[in-house]
PDB file of C-alpha atoms in Angstrom:
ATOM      1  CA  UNK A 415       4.601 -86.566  30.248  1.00  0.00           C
ATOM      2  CA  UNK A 416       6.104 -85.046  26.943  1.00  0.00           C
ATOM      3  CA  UNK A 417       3.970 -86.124  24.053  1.00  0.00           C
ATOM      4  CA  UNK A 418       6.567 -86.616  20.766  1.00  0.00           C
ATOM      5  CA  UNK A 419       5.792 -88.580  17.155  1.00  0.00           C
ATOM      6  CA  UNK A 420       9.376 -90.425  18.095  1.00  0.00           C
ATOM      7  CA  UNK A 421      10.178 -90.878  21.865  1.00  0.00           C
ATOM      8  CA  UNK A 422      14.405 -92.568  22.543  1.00  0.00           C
ATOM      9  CA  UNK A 423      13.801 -93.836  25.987  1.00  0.00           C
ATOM     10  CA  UNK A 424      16.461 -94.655  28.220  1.00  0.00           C
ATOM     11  CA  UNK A 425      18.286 -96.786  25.579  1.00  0.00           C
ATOM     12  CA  UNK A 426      21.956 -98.275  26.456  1.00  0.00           C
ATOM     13  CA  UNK A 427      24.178-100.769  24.039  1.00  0.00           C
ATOM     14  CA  UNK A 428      26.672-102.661  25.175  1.00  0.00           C
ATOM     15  CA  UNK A 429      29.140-105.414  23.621  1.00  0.00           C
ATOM     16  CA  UNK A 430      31.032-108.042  24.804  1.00  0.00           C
ATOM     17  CA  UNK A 431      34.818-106.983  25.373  1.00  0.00           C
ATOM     18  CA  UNK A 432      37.499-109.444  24.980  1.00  0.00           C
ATOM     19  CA  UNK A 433      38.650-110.983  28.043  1.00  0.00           C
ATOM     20  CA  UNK A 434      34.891-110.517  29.484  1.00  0.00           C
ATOM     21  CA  UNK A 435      32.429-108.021  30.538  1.00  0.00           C
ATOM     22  CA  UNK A 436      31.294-105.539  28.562  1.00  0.00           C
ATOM     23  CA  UNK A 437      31.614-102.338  26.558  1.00  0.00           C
ATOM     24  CA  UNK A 438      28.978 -99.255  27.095  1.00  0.00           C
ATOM     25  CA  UNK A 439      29.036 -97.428  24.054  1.00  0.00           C
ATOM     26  CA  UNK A 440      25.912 -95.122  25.149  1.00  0.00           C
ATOM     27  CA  UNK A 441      24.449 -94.840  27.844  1.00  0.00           C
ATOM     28  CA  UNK A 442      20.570 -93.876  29.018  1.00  0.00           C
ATOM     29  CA  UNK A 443      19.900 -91.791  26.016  1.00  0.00           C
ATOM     30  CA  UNK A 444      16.578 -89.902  26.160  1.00  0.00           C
ATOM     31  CA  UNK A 445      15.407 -87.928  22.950  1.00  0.00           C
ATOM     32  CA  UNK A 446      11.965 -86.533  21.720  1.00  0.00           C
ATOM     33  CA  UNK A 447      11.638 -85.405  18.492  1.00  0.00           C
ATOM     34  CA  UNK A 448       8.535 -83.977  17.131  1.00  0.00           C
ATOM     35  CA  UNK A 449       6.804 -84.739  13.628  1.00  0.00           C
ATOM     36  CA  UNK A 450       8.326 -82.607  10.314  1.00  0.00           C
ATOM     37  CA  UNK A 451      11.276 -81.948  12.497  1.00  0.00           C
ATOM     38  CA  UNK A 452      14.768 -81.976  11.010  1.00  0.00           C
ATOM     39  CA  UNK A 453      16.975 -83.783  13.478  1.00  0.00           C
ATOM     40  CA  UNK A 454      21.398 -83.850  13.026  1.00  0.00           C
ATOM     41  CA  UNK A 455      23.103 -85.630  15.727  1.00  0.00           C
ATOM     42  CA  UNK A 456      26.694 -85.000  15.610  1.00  0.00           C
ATOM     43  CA  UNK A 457      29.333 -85.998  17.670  1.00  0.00           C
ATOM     44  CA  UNK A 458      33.453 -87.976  17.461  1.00  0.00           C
ATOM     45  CA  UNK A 459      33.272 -91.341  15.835  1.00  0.00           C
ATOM     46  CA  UNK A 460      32.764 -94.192  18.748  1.00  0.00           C
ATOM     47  CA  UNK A 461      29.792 -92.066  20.632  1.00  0.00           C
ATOM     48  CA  UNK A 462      27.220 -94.362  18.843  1.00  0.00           C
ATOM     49  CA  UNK A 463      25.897 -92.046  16.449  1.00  0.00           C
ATOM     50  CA  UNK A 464      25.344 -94.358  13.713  1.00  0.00           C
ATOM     51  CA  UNK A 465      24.008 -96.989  16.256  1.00  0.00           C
ATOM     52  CA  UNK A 466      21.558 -94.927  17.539  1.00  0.00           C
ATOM     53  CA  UNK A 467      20.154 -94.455  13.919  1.00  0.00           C
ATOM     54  CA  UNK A 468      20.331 -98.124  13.730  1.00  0.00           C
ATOM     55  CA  UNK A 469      18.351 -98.563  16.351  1.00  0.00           C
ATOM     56  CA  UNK A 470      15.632 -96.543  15.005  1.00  0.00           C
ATOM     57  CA  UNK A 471      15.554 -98.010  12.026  1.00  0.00           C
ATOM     58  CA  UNK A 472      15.297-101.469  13.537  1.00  0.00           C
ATOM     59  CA  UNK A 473      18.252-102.971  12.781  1.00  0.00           C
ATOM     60  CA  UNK A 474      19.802-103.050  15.409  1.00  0.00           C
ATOM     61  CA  UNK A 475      18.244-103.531  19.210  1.00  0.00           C
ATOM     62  CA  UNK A 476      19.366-101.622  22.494  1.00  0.00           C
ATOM     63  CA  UNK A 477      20.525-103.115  25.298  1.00  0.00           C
ATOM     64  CA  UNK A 478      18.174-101.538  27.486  1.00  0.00           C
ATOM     65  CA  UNK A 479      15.208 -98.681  26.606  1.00  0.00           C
ATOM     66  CA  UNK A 480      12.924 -98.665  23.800  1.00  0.00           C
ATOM     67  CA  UNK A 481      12.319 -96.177  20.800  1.00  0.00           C
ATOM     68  CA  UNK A 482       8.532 -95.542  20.286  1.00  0.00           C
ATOM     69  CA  UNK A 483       7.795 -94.144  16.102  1.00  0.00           C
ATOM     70  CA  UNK A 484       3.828 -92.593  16.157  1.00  0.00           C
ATOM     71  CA  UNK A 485       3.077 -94.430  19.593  1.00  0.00           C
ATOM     72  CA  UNK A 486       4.193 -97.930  18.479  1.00  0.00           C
ATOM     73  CA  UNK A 487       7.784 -99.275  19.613  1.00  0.00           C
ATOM     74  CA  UNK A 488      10.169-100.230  17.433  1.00  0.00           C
ATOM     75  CA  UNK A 489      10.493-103.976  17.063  1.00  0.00           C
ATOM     76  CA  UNK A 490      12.418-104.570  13.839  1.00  0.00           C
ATOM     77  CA  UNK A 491      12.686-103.100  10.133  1.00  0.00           C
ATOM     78  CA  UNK A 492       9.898-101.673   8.610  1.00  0.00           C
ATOM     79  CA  UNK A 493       8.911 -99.732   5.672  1.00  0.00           C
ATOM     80  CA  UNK A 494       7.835 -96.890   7.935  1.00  0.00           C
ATOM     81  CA  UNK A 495      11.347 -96.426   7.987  1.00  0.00           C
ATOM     82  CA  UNK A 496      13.439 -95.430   5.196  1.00  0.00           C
ATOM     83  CA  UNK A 497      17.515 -95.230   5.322  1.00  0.00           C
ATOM     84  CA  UNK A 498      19.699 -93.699   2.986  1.00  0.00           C
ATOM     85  CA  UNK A 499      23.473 -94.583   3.911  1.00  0.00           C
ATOM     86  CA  UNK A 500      26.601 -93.430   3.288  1.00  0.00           C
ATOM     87  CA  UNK A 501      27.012 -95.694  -0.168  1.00  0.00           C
ATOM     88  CA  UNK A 502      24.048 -95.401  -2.213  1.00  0.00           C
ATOM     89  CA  UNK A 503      23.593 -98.891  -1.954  1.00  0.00           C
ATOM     90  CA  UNK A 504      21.725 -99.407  -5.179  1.00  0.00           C
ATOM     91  CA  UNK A 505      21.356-102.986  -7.046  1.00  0.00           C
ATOM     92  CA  UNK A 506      23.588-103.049  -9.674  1.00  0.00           C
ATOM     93  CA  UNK A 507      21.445-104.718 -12.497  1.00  0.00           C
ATOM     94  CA  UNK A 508      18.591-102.753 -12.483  1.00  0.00           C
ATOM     95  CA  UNK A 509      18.253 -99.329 -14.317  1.00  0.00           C
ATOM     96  CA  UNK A 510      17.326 -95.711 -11.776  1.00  0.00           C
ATOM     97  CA  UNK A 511      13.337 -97.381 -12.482  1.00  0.00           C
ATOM     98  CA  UNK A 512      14.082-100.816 -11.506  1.00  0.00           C
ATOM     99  CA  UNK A 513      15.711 -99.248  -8.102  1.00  0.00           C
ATOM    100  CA  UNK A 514      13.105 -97.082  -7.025  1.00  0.00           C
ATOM    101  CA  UNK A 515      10.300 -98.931  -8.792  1.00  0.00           C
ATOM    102  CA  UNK A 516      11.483-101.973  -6.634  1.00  0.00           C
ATOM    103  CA  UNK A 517      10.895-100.105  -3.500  1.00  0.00           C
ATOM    104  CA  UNK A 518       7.171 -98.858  -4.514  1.00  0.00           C
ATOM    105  CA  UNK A 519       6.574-102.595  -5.092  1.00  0.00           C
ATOM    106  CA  UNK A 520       7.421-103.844  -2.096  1.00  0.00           C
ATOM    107  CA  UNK A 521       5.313-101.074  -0.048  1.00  0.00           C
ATOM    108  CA  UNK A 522       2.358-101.262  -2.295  1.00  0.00           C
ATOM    109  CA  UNK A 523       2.064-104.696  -3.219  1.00  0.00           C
ATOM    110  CA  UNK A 524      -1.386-105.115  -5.081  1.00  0.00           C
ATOM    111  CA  UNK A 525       0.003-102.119  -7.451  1.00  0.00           C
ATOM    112  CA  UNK A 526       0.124-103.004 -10.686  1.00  0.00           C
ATOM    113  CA  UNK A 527       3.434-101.946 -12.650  1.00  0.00           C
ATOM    114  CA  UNK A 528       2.036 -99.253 -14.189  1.00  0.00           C
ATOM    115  CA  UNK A 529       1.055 -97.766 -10.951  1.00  0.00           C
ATOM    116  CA  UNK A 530       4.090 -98.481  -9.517  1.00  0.00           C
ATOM    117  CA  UNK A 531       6.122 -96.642 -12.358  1.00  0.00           C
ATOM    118  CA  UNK A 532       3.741 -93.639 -12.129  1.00  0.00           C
ATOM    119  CA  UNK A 533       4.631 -93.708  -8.867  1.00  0.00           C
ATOM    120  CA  UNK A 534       8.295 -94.068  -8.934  1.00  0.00           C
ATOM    121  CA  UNK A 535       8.452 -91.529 -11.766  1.00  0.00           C
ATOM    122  CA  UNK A 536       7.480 -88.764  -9.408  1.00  0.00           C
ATOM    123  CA  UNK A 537      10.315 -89.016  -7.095  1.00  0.00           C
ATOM    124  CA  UNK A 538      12.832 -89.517  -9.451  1.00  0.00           C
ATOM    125  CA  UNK A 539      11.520 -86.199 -11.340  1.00  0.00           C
ATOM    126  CA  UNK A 540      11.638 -84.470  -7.491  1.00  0.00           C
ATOM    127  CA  UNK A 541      15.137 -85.858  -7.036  1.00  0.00           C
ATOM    128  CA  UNK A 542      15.764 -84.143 -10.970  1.00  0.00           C
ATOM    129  CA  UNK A 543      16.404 -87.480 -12.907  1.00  0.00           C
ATOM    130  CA  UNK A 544      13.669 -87.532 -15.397  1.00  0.00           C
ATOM    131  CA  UNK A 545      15.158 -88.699 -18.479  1.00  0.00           C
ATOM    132  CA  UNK A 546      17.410 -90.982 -17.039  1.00  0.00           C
ATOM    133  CA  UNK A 547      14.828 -93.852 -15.287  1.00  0.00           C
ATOM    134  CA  UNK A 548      16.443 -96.279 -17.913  1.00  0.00           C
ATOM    135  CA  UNK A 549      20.132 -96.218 -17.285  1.00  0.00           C
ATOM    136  CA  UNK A 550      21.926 -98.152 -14.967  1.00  0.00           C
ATOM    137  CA  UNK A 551      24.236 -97.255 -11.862  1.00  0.00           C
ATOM    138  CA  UNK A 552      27.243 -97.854 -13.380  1.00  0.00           C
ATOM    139  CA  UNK A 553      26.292 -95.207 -16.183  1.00  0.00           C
ATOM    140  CA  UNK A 554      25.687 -92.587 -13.473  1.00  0.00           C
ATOM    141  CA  UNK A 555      28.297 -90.489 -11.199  1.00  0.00           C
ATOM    142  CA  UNK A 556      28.468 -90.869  -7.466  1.00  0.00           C
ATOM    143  CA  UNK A 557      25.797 -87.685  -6.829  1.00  0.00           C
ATOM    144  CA  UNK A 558      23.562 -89.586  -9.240  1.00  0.00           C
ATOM    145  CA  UNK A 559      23.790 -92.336  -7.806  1.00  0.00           C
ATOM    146  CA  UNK A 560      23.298 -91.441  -4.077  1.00  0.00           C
ATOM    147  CA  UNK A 561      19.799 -89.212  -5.548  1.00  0.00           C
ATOM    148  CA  UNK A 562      18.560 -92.137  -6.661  1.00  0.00           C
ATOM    149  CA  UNK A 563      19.330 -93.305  -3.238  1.00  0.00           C
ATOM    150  CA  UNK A 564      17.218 -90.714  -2.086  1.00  0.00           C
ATOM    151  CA  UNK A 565      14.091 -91.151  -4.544  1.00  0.00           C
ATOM    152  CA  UNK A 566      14.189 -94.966  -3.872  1.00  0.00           C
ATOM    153  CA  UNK A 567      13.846 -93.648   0.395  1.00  0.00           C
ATOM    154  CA  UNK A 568      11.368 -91.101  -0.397  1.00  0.00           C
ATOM    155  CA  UNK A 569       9.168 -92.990  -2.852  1.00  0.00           C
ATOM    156  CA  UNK A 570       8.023 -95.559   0.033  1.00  0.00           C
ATOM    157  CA  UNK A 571       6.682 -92.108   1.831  1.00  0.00           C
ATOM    158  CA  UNK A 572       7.948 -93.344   5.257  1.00  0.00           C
ATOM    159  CA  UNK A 573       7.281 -91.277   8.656  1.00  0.00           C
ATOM    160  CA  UNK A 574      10.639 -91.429   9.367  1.00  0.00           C
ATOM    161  CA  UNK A 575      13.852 -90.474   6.788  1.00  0.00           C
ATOM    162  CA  UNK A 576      17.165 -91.812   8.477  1.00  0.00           C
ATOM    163  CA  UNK A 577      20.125 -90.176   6.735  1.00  0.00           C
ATOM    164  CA  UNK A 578      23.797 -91.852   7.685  1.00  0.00           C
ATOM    165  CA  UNK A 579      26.155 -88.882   6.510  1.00  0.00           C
ATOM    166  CA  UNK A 580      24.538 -89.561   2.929  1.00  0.00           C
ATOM    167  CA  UNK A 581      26.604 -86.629   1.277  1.00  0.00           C
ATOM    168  CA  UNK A 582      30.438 -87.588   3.038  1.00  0.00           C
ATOM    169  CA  UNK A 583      31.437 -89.381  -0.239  1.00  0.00           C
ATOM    170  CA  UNK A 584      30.631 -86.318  -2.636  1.00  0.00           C
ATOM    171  CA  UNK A 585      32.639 -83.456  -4.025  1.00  0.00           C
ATOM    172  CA  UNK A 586      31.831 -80.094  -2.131  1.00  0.00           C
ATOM    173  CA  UNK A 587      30.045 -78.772  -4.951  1.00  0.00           C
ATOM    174  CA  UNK A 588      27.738 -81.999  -5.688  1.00  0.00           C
ATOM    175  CA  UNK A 589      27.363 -82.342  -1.549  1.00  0.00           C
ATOM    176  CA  UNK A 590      25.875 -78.960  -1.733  1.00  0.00           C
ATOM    177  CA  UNK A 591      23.621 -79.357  -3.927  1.00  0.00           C
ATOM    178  CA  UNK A 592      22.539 -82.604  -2.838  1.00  0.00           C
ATOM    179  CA  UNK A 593      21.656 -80.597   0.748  1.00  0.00           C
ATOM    180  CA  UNK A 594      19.710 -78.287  -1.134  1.00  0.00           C
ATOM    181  CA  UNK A 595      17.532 -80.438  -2.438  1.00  0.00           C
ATOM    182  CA  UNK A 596      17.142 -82.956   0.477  1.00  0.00           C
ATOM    183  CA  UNK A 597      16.120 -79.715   2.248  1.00  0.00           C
ATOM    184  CA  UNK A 598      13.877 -78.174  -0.476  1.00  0.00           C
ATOM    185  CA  UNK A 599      12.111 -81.831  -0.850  1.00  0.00           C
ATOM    186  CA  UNK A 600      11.860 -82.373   3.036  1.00  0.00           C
ATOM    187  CA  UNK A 601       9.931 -78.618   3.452  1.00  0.00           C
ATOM    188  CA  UNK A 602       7.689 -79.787   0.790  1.00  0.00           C
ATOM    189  CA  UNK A 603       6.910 -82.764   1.815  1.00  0.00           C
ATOM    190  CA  UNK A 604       7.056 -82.246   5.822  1.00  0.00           C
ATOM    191  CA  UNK A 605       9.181 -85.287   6.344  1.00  0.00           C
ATOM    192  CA  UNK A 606      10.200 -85.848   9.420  1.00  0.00           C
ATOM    193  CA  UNK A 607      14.271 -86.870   9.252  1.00  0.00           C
ATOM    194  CA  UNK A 608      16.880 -87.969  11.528  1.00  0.00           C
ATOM    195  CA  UNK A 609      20.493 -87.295  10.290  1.00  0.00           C
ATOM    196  CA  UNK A 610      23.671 -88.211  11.646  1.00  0.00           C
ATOM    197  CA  UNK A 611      26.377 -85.977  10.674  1.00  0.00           C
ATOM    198  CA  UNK A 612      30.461 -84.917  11.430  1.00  0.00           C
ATOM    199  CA  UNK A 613      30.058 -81.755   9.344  1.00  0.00           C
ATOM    200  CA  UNK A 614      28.987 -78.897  11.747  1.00  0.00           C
ATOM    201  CA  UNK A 615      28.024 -76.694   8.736  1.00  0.00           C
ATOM    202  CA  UNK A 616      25.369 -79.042   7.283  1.00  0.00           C
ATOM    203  CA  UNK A 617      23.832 -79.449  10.271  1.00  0.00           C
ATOM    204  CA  UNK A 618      23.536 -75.920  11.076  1.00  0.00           C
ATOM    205  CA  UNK A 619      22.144 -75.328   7.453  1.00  0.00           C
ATOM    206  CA  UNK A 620      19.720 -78.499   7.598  1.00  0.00           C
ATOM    207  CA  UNK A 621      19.078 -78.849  11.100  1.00  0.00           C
ATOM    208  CA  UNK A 622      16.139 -77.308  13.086  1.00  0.00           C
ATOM    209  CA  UNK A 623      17.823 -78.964  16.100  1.00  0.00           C
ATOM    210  CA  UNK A 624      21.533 -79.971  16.861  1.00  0.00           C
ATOM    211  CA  UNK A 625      21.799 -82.759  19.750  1.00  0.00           C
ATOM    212  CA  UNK A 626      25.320 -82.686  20.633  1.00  0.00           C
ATOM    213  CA  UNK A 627      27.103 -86.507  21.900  1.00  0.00           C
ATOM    214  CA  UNK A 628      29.924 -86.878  23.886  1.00  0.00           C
ATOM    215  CA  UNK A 629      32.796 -89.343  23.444  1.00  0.00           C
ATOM    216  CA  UNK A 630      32.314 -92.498  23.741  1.00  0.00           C
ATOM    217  CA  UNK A 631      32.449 -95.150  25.575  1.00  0.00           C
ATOM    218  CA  UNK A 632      29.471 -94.399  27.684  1.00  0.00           C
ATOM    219  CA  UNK A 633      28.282 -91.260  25.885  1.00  0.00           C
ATOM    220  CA  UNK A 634      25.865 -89.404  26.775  1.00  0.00           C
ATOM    221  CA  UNK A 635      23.935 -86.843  25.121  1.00  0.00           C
ATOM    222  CA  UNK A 636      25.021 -83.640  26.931  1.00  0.00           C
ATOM    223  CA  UNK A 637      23.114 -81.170  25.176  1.00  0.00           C
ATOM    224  CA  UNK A 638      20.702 -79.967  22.112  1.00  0.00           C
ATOM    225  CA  UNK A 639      21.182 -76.940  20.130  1.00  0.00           C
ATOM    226  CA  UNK A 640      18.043 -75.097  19.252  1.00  0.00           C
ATOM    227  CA  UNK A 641      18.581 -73.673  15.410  1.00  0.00           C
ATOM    228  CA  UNK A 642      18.080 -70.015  15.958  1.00  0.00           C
ATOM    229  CA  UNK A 643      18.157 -69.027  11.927  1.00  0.00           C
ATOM    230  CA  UNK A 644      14.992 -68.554   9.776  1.00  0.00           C
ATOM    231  CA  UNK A 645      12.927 -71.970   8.410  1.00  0.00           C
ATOM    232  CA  UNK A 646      13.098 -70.714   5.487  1.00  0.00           C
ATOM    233  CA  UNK A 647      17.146 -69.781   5.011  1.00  0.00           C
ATOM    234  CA  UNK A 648      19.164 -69.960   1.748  1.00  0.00           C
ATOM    235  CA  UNK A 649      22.691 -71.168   1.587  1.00  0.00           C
ATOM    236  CA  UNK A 650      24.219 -67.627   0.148  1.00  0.00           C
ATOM    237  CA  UNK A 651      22.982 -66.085   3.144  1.00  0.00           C
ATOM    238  CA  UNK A 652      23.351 -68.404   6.387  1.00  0.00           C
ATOM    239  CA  UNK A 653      26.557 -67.303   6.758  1.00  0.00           C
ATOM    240  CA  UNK A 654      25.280 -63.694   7.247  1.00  0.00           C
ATOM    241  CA  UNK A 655      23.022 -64.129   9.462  1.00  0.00           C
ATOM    242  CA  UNK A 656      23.992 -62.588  12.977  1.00  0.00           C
ATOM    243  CA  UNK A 657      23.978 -65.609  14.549  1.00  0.00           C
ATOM    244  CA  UNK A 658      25.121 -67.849  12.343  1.00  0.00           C
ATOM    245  CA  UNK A 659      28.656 -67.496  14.428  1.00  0.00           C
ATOM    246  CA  UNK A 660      26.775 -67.818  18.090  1.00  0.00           C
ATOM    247  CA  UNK A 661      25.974 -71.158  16.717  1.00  0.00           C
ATOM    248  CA  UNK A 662      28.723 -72.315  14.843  1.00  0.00           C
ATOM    249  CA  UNK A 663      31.285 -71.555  17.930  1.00  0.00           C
ATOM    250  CA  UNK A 664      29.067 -72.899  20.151  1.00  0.00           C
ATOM    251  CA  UNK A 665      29.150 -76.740  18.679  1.00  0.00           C
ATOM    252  CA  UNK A 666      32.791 -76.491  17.065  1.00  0.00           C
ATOM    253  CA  UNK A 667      33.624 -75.508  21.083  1.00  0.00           C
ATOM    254  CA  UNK A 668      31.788 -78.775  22.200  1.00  0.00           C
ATOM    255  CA  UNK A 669      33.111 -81.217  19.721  1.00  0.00           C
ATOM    256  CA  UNK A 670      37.019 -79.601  20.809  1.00  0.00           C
ATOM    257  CA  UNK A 671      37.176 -79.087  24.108  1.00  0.00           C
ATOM    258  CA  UNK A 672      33.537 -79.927  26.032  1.00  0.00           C
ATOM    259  CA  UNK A 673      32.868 -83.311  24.533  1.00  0.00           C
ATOM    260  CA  UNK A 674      36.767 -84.775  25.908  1.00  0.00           C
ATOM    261  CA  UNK A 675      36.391 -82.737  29.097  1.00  0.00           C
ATOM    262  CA  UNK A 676      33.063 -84.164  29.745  1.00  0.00           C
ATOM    263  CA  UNK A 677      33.397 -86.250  33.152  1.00  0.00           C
ATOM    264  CA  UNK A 678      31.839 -88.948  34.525  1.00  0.00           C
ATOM    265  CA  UNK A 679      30.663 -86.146  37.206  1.00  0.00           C
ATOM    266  CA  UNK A 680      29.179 -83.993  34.658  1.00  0.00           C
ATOM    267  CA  UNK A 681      27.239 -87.457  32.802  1.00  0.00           C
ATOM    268  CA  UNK A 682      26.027 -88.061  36.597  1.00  0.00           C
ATOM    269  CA  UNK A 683      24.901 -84.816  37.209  1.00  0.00           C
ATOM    270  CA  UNK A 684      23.424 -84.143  33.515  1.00  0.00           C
ATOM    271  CA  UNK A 685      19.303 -85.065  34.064  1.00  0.00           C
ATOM    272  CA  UNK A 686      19.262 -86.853  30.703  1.00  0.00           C
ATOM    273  CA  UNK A 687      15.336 -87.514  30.574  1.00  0.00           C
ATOM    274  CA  UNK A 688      15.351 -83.352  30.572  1.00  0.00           C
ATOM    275  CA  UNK A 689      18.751 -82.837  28.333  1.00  0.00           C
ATOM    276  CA  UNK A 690      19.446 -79.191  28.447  1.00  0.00           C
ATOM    277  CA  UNK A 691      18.165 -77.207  25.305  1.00  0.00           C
ATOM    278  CA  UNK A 692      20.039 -74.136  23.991  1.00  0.00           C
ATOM    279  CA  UNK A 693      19.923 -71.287  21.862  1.00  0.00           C
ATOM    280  CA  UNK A 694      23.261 -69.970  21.225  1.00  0.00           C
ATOM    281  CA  UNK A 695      23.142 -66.433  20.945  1.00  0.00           C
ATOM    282  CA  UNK A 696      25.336 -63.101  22.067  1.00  0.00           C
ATOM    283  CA  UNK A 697      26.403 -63.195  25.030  1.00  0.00           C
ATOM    284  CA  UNK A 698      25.400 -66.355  26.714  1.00  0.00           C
ATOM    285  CA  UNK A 699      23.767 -69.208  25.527  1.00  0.00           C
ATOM    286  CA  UNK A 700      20.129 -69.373  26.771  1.00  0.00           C
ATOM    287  CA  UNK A 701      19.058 -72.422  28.295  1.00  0.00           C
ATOM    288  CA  UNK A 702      15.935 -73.528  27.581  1.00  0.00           C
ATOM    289  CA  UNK A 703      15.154 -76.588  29.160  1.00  0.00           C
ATOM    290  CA  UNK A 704      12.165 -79.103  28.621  1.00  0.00           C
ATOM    291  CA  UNK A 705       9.757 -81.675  30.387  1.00  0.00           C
ATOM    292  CA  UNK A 706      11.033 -84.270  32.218  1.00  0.00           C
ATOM    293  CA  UNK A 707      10.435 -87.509  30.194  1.00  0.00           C
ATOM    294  CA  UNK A 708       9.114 -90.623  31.370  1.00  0.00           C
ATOM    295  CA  UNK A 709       8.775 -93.735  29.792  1.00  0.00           C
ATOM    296  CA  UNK A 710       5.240 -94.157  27.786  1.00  0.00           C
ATOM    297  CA  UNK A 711       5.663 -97.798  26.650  1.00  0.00           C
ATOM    298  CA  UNK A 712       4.361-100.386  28.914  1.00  0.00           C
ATOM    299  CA  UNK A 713       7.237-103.073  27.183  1.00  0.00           C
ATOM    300  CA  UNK A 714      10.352-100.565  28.266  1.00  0.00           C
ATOM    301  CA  UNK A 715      12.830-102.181  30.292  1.00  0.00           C
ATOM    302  CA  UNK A 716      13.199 -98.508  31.522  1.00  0.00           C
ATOM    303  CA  UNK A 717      11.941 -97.373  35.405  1.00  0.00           C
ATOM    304  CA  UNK A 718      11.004 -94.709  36.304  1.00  0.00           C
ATOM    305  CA  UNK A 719      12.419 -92.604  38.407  1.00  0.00           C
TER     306      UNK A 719
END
């Protein structure tokens, strides 16, 4: 058995559909992830992208499986778990302090407020907002705003960092930026991150590994791209690297043509506690492969095979 700080096993959702039954959005999704990693899963809107994330974060619960975080399942919210969404979701009435001070407060409890200021001081300096812990959100623009977001997730030092396409709102040049600087803090810090994503280019510049989702209903994940370019890559030259190409092609061809031609054949023949790992590269991919997973919680609805 395949030994990961998060473990998806075998979850499902399903809805209720009008007129009765039910609707699959994924299906038997089996993921490890290991700690420090940078995770993007990317995929058409209506594979479950965003559910999955909800999942781990404990909002949500799946209709079948279980999602195990440092070898305890996921039973609800928790401050393990930090999100940063699409909006940045901050309370209005309270200054950049108030917002990330309010976080610190409610993970350390016993802290007095100077602690927790100290503390919250730090990450809005790493997120490059010193000088401006006293103004509100309506006195700061939308990239502002959403790395406040981001010292507010970070200050609560979770194990996990669950990004919902946090840069989609932003101007190119304030979304790149904002990248550079969730990747510069996460190398520093070794956080471990899960990021859901449409933007092929981010992930490939943020992402050590790509998992690729098919359409939904009942998607599957058919496949995880292996990030073949240096840890340590800058954004001036990703696009020169020699592979860069191998691995843009590769997903932009998935998300086109592979992820609508992808048949209920090909989800019952894909192993999907062993989803195929690959390193795009001239003039084949390379598949990689992996352990066969098995479920490690003794609560999962899962069997095994």
């Amino acid at each position: 058995m395949t030994q990961s700080f998060i473990s998806i096993e075998g979850i499902s959702k399903r809805f209720p559909a009008a007129g009765g039954g039910a609707t699959t959005v994924f299906e038997d999704l089996w993921l490890p992830m290991e700690r420090g990693a940078f995770t993007c899963i990317i995929g058409h809107s209506g594979c479950g992208k965003t559910t999955v994330l909800n999942v781990l974060a404990g909002l949500d619960r799946p209709s079948e499986g279980v999602v195990i975080v440092d070898n305890q399942a996921i039973e609800g919210p928790s401050l393990d778990r930090a999100v940063i969404f699409q909006s940045h979701a901050l309370l209005p009435w309270l200054t950049v302090m108030g917002n990330v001070a309010y976080a610190v407060s409610s993970r350390w409890r016993r802290w007095s407020r100077v602690e927790v200021e100290e503390h919250a001081r730090k990450f809005i300096a790493l997120v490059g907002l010193s000088g401006a812990e006293r103004k509100r959100p309506a006195e700061l623009s939308g990239g502002m705003k959403q790395r406040v977001g981001i010292a507010r997730a970070l200050s609560i030092e979770p194990k996990i960092l669950l990004m919902d396409e946090p840069f989609s709102a932003l101007d190119a040049l304030t979304r790149g930026t904002l990248q550079d600087e969730v990747r510069r803090i996460c190398r520093e810090t070794g956080q471990t991150v899960l990021m859901i994503t449409h933007d092929v280019d981010e992930a490939i510049y943020l992402a050590d590994r790509i998992v690729l989702m098919t359409n939904g209903p009942q998607a599957v994940m058919a496949e995880i791209v292996e990030n073949p370019l240096p840890v340590d890559r800058a954004r001036n030259d990703v696009h020169k690297h020699p592979l860069y190409y191998a691995v843009r092609n590769h997903v932009v061809d998935f998300l086109v043509t592979r992820s609508r031609s992808f048949s209920d054949a090909d989800k019952a023949a894909l192993n999907r506690r062993a989803v195929p790992v690959v390193r795009p590269g001239a003039p084949e991919p390379v598949v990689l492969g992996g352990d066969t997973l098995t479920p490690s919680w003794p609560g999962s609805r899962v069997k095994e095979a």
